[in-house]
Amino acid sequence: MSDDQTFLDFIDRIRAGDEQAAAELVSRYEPLIRREIRLQLDDRNLIRLFDSMDICQSVLASFFVRTAAGEYDIGSTAQLVKLLVNMARNKLISAARREYMQRRDVRRRPRRGDPAIEDIADQHQQPVDELANRK
């Protein structure tokens, strides 16, 4: 069996929902996708918000859904790589655009692992309680 036919069979297995083929695709192409995202992700404010794994998972999820729906006509490994790289770039651009369109001040957002502002108890009494406690 030729390499082209083997690749087409691989893509057909992915379209059919074969979990082993999907796992093989992830193990083969996830490092490539993540490397491309890291190369493009040069804004420190965006790096604080999401990392290459976030975007990579979005790329792979879209790829599997759209491939199963028959939206992609992929005939070679080179076409698959080009598609995944373009998807990664587009997902990264979309995520950055969402952040900037909402005009978020990323310096004020909690960092990963920091407690959320809502989880910090207020040590001061409410004005109503202060008035009630006055004598």
PDB file of N, CA and C in Angstrom, residues 1-12 74-79:
ATOM      1  N   MET A   1       0.848  -1.175   0.000  1.00  0.00           N
ATOM      2  CA  MET A   1       0.000   0.000   0.000  1.00  0.00           C
ATOM      3  C   MET A   1       0.898   1.244   0.000  1.00  0.00           C
ATOM      4  N   SER A   2       0.584   2.212  -0.839  1.00  0.00           N
ATOM      5  CA  SER A   2       1.411   3.406  -0.949  1.00  0.00           C
ATOM      6  C   SER A   2       1.184   4.334   0.255  1.00  0.00           C
ATOM      7  N   ASP A   3       2.119   5.272   0.424  1.00  0.00           N
ATOM      8  CA  ASP A   3       2.007   6.231   1.527  1.00  0.00           C
ATOM      9  C   ASP A   3       0.763   7.098   1.378  1.00  0.00           C
ATOM     10  N   ASP A   4       0.454   7.490   0.141  1.00  0.00           N
ATOM     11  CA  ASP A   4      -0.736   8.311  -0.089  1.00  0.00           C
ATOM     12  C   ASP A   4      -2.004   7.561   0.302  1.00  0.00           C
ATOM     13  N   GLN A   5      -2.075   6.291  -0.064  1.00  0.00           N
ATOM     14  CA  GLN A   5      -3.260   5.502   0.268  1.00  0.00           C
ATOM     15  C   GLN A   5      -3.351   5.280   1.776  1.00  0.00           C
ATOM     16  N   THR A   6      -2.217   5.056   2.426  1.00  0.00           N
ATOM     17  CA  THR A   6      -2.190   4.891   3.873  1.00  0.00           C
ATOM     18  C   THR A   6      -2.688   6.161   4.557  1.00  0.00           C
ATOM     19  N   PHE A   7      -2.251   7.318   4.056  1.00  0.00           N
ATOM     20  CA  PHE A   7      -2.693   8.586   4.630  1.00  0.00           C
ATOM     21  C   PHE A   7      -4.194   8.778   4.426  1.00  0.00           C
ATOM     22  N   LEU A   8      -4.689   8.475   3.227  1.00  0.00           N
ATOM     23  CA  LEU A   8      -6.123   8.624   2.964  1.00  0.00           C
ATOM     24  C   LEU A   8      -6.947   7.692   3.847  1.00  0.00           C
ATOM     25  N   ASP A   9      -6.448   6.487   4.084  1.00  0.00           N
ATOM     26  CA  ASP A   9      -7.132   5.565   4.995  1.00  0.00           C
ATOM     27  C   ASP A   9      -7.145   6.125   6.420  1.00  0.00           C
ATOM     28  N   PHE A  10      -6.041   6.741   6.801  1.00  0.00           N
ATOM     29  CA  PHE A  10      -5.936   7.368   8.120  1.00  0.00           C
ATOM     30  C   PHE A  10      -6.986   8.475   8.271  1.00  0.00           C
ATOM     31  N   ILE A  11      -7.109   9.320   7.261  1.00  0.00           N
ATOM     32  CA  ILE A  11      -8.101  10.405   7.293  1.00  0.00           C
ATOM     33  C   ILE A  11      -9.516   9.831   7.298  1.00  0.00           C
ATOM     34  N   ASP A  12      -9.752   8.780   6.544  1.00  0.00           N
ATOM     35  CA  ASP A  12     -11.069   8.136   6.544  1.00  0.00           C
ATOM     36  C   ASP A  12     -11.413   7.583   7.926  1.00  0.00           C
ATOM     37  N   ILE A  74      -8.554  16.543   2.370  1.00  0.00           N
ATOM     38  CA  ILE A  74      -7.125  16.487   2.655  1.00  0.00           C
ATOM     39  C   ILE A  74      -6.548  15.285   1.921  1.00  0.00           C
ATOM     40  N   GLY A  75      -5.550  15.552   1.071  1.00  0.00           N
ATOM     41  CA  GLY A  75      -4.988  14.475   0.272  1.00  0.00           C
ATOM     42  C   GLY A  75      -3.572  14.077   0.619  1.00  0.00           C
ATOM     43  N   SER A  76      -2.922  14.872   1.487  1.00  0.00           N
ATOM     44  CA  SER A  76      -1.538  14.538   1.814  1.00  0.00           C
ATOM     45  C   SER A  76      -1.187  15.066   3.205  1.00  0.00           C
ATOM     46  N   THR A  77      -0.087  14.582   3.700  1.00  0.00           N
ATOM     47  CA  THR A  77       0.404  15.036   5.002  1.00  0.00           C
ATOM     48  C   THR A  77       0.714  16.528   4.964  1.00  0.00           C
ATOM     49  N   ALA A  78       1.286  16.991   3.856  1.00  0.00           N
ATOM     50  CA  ALA A  78       1.620  18.415   3.725  1.00  0.00           C
ATOM     51  C   ALA A  78       0.364  19.281   3.792  1.00  0.00           C
ATOM     52  N   GLN A  79      -0.714  18.829   3.175  1.00  0.00           N
ATOM     53  CA  GLN A  79      -1.974  19.577   3.238  1.00  0.00           C
ATOM     54  C   GLN A  79      -2.524  19.601   4.669  1.00  0.00           C
TER      55      GLN A  79
END
